Structure formats: C-alpha cells, structure tokens
Short mmCIF file of C-alpha atoms in Angstrom, two decimals:
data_model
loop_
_atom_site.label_atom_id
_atom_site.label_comp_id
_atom_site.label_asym_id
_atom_site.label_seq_id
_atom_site.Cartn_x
_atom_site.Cartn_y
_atom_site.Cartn_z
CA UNK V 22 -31.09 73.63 14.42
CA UNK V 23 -29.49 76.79 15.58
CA UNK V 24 -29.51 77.93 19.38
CA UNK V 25 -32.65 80.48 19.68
CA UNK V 26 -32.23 84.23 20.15
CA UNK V 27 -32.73 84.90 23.82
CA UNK V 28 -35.58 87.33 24.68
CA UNK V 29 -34.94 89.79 27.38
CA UNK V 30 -38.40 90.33 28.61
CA UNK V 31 -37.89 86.54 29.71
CA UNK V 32 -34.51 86.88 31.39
CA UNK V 33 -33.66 84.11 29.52
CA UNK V 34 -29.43 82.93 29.52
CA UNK V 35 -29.03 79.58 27.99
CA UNK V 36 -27.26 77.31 29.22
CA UNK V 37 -24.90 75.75 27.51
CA UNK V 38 -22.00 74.34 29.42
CA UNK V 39 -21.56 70.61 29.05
CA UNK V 40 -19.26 70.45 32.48
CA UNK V 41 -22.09 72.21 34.18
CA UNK V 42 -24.56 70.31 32.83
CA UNK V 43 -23.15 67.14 34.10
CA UNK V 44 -22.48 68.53 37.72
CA UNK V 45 -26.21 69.48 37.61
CA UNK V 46 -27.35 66.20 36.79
CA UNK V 47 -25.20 64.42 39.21
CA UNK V 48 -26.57 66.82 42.03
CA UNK V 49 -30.19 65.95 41.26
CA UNK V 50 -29.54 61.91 40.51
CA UNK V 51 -32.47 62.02 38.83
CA UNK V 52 -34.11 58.26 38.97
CA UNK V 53 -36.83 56.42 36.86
CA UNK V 54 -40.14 56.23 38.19
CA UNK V 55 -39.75 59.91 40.05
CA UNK V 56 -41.88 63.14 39.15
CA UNK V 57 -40.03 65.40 37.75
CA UNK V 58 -40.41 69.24 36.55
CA UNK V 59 -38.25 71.11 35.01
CA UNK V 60 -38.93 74.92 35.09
CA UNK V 61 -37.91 76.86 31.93
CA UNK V 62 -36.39 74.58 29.81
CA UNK V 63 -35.56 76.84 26.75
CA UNK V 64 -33.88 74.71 24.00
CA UNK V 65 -33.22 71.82 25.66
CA UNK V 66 -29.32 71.66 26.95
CA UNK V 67 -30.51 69.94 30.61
CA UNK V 68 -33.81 68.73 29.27
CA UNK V 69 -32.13 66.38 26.71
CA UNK V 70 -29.69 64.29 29.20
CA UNK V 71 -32.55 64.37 32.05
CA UNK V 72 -34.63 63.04 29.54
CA UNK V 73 -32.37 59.58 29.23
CA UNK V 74 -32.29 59.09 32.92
CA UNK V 75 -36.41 59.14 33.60
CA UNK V 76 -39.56 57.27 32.23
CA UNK V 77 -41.33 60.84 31.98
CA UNK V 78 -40.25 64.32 32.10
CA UNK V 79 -42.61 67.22 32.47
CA UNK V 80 -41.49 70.71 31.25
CA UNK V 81 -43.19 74.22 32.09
CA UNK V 82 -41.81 76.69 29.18
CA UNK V 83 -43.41 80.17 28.47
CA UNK V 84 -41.56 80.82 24.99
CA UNK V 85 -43.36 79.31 22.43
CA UNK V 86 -40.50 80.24 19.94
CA UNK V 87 -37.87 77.88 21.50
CA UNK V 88 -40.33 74.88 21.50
CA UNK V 89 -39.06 73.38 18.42
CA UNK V 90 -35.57 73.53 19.18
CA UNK V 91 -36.74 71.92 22.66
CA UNK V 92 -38.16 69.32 20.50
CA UNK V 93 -35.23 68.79 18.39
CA UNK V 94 -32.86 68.29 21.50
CA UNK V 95 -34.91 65.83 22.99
CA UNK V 96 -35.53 63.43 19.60
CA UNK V 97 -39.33 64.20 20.09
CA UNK V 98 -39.26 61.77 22.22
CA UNK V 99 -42.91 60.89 23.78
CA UNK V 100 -41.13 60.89 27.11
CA UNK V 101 -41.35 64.76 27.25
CA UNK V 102 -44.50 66.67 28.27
CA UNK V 103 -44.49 70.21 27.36
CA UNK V 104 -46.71 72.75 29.46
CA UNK V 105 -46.86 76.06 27.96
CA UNK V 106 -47.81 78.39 30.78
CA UNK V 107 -45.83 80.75 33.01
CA UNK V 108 -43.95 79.31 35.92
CA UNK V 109 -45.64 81.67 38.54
CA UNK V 110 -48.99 80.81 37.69
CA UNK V 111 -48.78 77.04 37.35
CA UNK V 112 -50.35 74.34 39.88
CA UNK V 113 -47.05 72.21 40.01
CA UNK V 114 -49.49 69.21 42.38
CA UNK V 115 -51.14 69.26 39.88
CA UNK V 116 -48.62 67.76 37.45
CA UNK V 117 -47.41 65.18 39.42
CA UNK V 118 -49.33 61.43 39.32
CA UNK V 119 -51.34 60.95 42.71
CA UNK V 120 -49.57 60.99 45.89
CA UNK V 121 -45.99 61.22 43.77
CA UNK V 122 -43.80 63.55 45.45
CA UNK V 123 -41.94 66.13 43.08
CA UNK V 124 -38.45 67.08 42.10
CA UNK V 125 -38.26 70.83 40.44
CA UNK V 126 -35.42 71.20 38.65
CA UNK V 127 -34.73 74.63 36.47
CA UNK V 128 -32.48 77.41 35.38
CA UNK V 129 -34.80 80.01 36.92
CA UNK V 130 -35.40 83.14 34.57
CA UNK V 131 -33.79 85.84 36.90
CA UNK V 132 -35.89 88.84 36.46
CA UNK V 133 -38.74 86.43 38.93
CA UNK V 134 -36.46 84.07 40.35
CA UNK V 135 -37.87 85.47 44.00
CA UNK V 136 -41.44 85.44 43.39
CA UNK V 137 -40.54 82.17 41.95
CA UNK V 138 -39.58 80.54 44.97
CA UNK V 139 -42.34 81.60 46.89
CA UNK V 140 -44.79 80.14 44.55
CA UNK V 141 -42.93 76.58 44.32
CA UNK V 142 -42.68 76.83 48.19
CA UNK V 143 -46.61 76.98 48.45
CA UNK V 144 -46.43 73.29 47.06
CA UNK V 145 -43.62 71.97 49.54
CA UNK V 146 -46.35 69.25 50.94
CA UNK V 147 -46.25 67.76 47.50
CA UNK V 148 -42.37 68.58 47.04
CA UNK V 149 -39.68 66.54 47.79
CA UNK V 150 -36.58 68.56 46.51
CA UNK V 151 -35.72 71.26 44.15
CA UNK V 152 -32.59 72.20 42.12
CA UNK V 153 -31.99 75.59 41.28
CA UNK V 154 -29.85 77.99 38.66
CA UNK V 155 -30.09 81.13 40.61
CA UNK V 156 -28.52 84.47 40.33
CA UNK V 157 -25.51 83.98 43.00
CA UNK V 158 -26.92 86.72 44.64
CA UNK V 159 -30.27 85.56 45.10
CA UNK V 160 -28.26 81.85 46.50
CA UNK V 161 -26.59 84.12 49.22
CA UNK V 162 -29.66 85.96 51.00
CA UNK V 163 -30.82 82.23 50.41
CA UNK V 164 -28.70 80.47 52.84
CA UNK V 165 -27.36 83.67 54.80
CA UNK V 166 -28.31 83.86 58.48
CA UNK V 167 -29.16 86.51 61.50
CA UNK V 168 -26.11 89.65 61.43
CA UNK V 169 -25.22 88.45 58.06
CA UNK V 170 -25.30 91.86 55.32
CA UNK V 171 -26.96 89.07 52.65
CA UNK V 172 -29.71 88.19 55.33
CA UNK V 173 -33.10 89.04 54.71
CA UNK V 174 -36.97 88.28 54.22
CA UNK V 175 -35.92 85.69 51.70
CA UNK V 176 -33.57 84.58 54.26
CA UNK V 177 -35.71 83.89 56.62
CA UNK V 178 -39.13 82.32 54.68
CA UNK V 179 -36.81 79.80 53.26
CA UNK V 180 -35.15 78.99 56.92
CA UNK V 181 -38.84 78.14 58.31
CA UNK V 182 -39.80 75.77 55.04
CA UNK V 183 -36.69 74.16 53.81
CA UNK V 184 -32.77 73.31 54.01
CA UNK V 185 -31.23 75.37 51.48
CA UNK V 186 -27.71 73.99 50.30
CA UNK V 187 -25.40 75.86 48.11
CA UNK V 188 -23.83 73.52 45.99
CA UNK V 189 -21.53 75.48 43.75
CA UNK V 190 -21.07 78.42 41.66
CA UNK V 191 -21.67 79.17 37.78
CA UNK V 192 -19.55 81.77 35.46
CA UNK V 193 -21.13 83.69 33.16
CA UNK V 194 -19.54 82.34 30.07
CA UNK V 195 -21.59 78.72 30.91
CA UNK V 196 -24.52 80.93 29.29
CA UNK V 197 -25.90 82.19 25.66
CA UNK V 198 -25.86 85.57 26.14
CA UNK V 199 -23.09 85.36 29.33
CA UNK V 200 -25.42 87.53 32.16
CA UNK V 201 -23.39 90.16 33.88
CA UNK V 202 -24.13 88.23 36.89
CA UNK V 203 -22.60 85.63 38.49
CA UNK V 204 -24.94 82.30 39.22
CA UNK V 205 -25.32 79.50 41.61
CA UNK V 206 -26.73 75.97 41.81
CA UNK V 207 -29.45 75.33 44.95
CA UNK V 208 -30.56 72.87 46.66
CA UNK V 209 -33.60 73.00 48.65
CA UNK V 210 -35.56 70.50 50.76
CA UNK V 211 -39.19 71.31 52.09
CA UNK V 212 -39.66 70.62 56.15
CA UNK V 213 -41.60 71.42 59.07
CA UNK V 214 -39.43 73.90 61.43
CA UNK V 215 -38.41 72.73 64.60
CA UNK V 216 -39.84 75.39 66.35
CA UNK V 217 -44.21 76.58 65.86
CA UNK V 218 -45.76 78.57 63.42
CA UNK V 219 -49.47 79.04 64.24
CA UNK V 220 -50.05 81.37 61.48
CA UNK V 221 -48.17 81.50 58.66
CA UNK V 222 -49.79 84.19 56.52
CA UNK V 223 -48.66 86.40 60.10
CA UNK V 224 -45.54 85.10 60.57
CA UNK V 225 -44.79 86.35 56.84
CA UNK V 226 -46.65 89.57 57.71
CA UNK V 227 -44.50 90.44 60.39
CA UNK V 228 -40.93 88.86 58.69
CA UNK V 229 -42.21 91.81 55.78
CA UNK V 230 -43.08 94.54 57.71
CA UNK V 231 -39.90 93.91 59.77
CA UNK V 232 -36.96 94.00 56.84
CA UNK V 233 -39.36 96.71 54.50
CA UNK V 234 -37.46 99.46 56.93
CA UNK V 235 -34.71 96.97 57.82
CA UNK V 236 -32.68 99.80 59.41
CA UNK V 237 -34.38 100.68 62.12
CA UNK V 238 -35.41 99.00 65.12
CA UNK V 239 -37.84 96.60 65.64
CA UNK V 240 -39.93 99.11 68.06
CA UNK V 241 -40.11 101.67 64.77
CA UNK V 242 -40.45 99.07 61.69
CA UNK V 243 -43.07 96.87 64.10
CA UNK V 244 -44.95 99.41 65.75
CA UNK V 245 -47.85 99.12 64.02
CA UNK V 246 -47.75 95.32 65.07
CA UNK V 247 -46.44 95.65 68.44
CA UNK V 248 -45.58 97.64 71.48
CA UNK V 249 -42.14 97.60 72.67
CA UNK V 250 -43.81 95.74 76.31
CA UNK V 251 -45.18 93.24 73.44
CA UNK V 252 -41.99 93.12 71.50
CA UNK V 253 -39.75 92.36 74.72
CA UNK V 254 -42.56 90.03 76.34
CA UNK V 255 -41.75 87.32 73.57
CA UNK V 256 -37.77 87.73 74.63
CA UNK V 257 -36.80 90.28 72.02
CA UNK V 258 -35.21 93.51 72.17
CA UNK V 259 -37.48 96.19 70.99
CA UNK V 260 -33.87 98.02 70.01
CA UNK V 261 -32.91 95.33 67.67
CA UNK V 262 -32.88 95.79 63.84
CA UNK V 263 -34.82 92.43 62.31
CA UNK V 264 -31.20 91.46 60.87
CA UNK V 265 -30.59 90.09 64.35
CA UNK V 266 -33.86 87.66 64.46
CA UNK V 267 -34.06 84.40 64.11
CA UNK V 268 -36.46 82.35 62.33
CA UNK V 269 -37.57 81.02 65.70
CA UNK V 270 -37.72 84.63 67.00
CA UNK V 271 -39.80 86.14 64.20
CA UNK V 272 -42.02 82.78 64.75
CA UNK V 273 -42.54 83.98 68.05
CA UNK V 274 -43.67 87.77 67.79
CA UNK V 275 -46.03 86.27 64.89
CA UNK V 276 -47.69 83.54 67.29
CA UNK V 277 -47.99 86.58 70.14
CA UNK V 278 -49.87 88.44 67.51
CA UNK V 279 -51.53 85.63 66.45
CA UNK V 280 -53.02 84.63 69.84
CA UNK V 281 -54.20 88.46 70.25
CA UNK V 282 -56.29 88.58 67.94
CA UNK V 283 -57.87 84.87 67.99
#
C-alpha cells in the first residue's frame, strides 16, 4: 500500500527513517505488560516495530484516511487498538487498565505540539514517561532555563511537573514531506517539585501574565497581581524581567498571592 498524502491542516510529516526509528525505540525500551499510547500514529512506521515488543498497543489517530495503511503496517494484528479522536481532547487515564501507569509515545503534529503537552501533563499522576517528536524548537524552550533567550512559560510549567531530557536531534529528510523545521526527540518524566505549589491554577496564572509582556519588568507585567513591596517581600526584584525567575521563584509570588486571597 502506498505511503498516504499528508494533510496540512494536521501538520502531519511522516516518519519514515528506519535509523530513527530504531533510536526511538531503544530510548523508550518499550516492555510487555506496560500501557502504552502512542499519539498520532499516521501509517504506521513506529507503530509497526512497537507493536512486536508489547502485548497491547493503544493508538489515538485523528485521520481516518491513513487508518488502513495503519492497518496494513501492523498485519491487523488484534494487538493494536485504534482510538479515533483528537489528541487534545482525549482522557489518556482513561485508556490505561486500572492503576497501570502510562508511557506516551508520539510524533506530535506540530501545529499543537504546545497545547499538546499541557493536556498530557494534566494526566502526569497516571503517567509514568513520555517520548516525544517535537519541533527542535519547541525541545529548546523545553529544557532551557532562567537568562536563557529559549526560556519561557513552556519553560517553566514543564520545570515544576517533569524532567525533560533532550535526547537527540532529527533532520528533515527522516520525514514524508521533509518540514522546513528541524526536530527533536524528548523525554519527559512527571514529578512533584522540590519546592511548594499551593495553587497551581495561580502559579500558571502568574508564570502567564509574567512572560505575555516578557520585556518588561516584573513590577509592569505583574502589577495587576502584585505591588512592587509584594513582589520584593517574596525575595524578588520588582526590576527583574520574568526571564530571570526560577521555577521556585515564580512558585513563590503564586503561593503569596495565593495566601491573600484564601
């Protein structure tokens, strides 16, 4: 069966690369017994080898035109549960067998890669890793930290839920149609930060409002949130830009906030 036509609406790049493939496979280990997901699928090139290395492999796919190629790669084999539904809207707990934690695997459409994330990360109780195709750009405001130019409010939501491990980098030609883009493989593991979060719907509030006017200070882009008394009572410089902060320190305006109006 020939490869599908790749829709642009999905952000779809196949992949195709049997050397990247491999490396992808060796990063996961994937093991029988475990509950796995893999996250846009498309016609199979990562779904077929996973597929020999698990008892059961669950697949969320939105494209209903590249299921049959899907099912040819895989020898539609009764090992391979197909959920049609879009990844941001999914219930991944609710895929897994009781009490199973999950491995996401996925080539990650680009065009919602971000939102994405967020929406896996609201199941990172229930998660036990996840192994990402990413834009390489995405991957570097990913694992960048405080005064780097990549660090931002992805940046820092991902430093208070999870490690997050660049493994290595992707060329476009591993891909039908090659992106213009440059791509990296992720690693992330959900855990509790070593420092308190009492809130986190404010601590995000405040990471947002923060980096939405990253340039200026923290007195200006918080002021609606804070004083500059407020801002330097939790040990922060009101004159700082929120490229400076910490996880820990951004965790620590939000629980200020958060105790003011308990």
């Amino acid at each position: 069966m020939s490869t599908p036509v790749a829709k642009k609406r999905f952000g779809q790049h196949f992949l195709h690369d049997p050397y990247v493939i491999d490396r992808i496979l060796r990063s996961v280990n994937p093991r029988p017994g475990e509950a796995i997901i893999e996250i846009g699928p498309g016609p199979g090139a990562l779904t077929a080898p996973l597929l020999k290395r698990v008892d059961k492999l669950t697949v969320v796919e939105l494209d209903r035109d590249v299921i049959p190629h899907l099912r040819a790669a895989c020898g539609e084999s009764e090992k391979l549960e197909i959920v049609m539904a879009d990844a941001l809207k999914v219930d991944y707990a609710a895929l897994a067998p009781a009490g199973a934690p999950l491995r996401l695997v996925g080539n990650l459409p680009y065009n919602i890669s971000t939102p994405l994330l967020f929406h896996v990360l609201s199941f990172a109780g229930r998660v036990q890793d996840m192994h990402f195709m990413l834009q390489k750009e995405v991957v570097d405001r990913m694992c960048a930290g405080p005064d780097d130019d990549a660090y931002g409010r992805l940046s820092v939501a991902l430093a208070a839920r999870a490690e997050v491990v660049h493994l290595f980098d992707v060329g476009p030609g591993a891909f039908k149609p090659p992106p213009k883009v440059e791509s990296a493989v992720v690693r992330l593991v959900p855990r509790r930060p070593d420092f308190e979060i009492r809130d986190w719907a404010m601590f995000d509030r405040v990471v947002t409002a923060a980096f939405l006017q990253r340039r200026k200070t923290l007195s200006n882009s918080l002021r609606q949130l804070f004083t500059a008394d407020e801002i330097r009572a939790a040990g922060i410089d009101p004159q700082w830009r929120a490229e400076r902060l910490s996880a820990a320190q951004f965790a620590a305006l939000a629980n200020r906030l958060t105790e003011r109006i308990a």
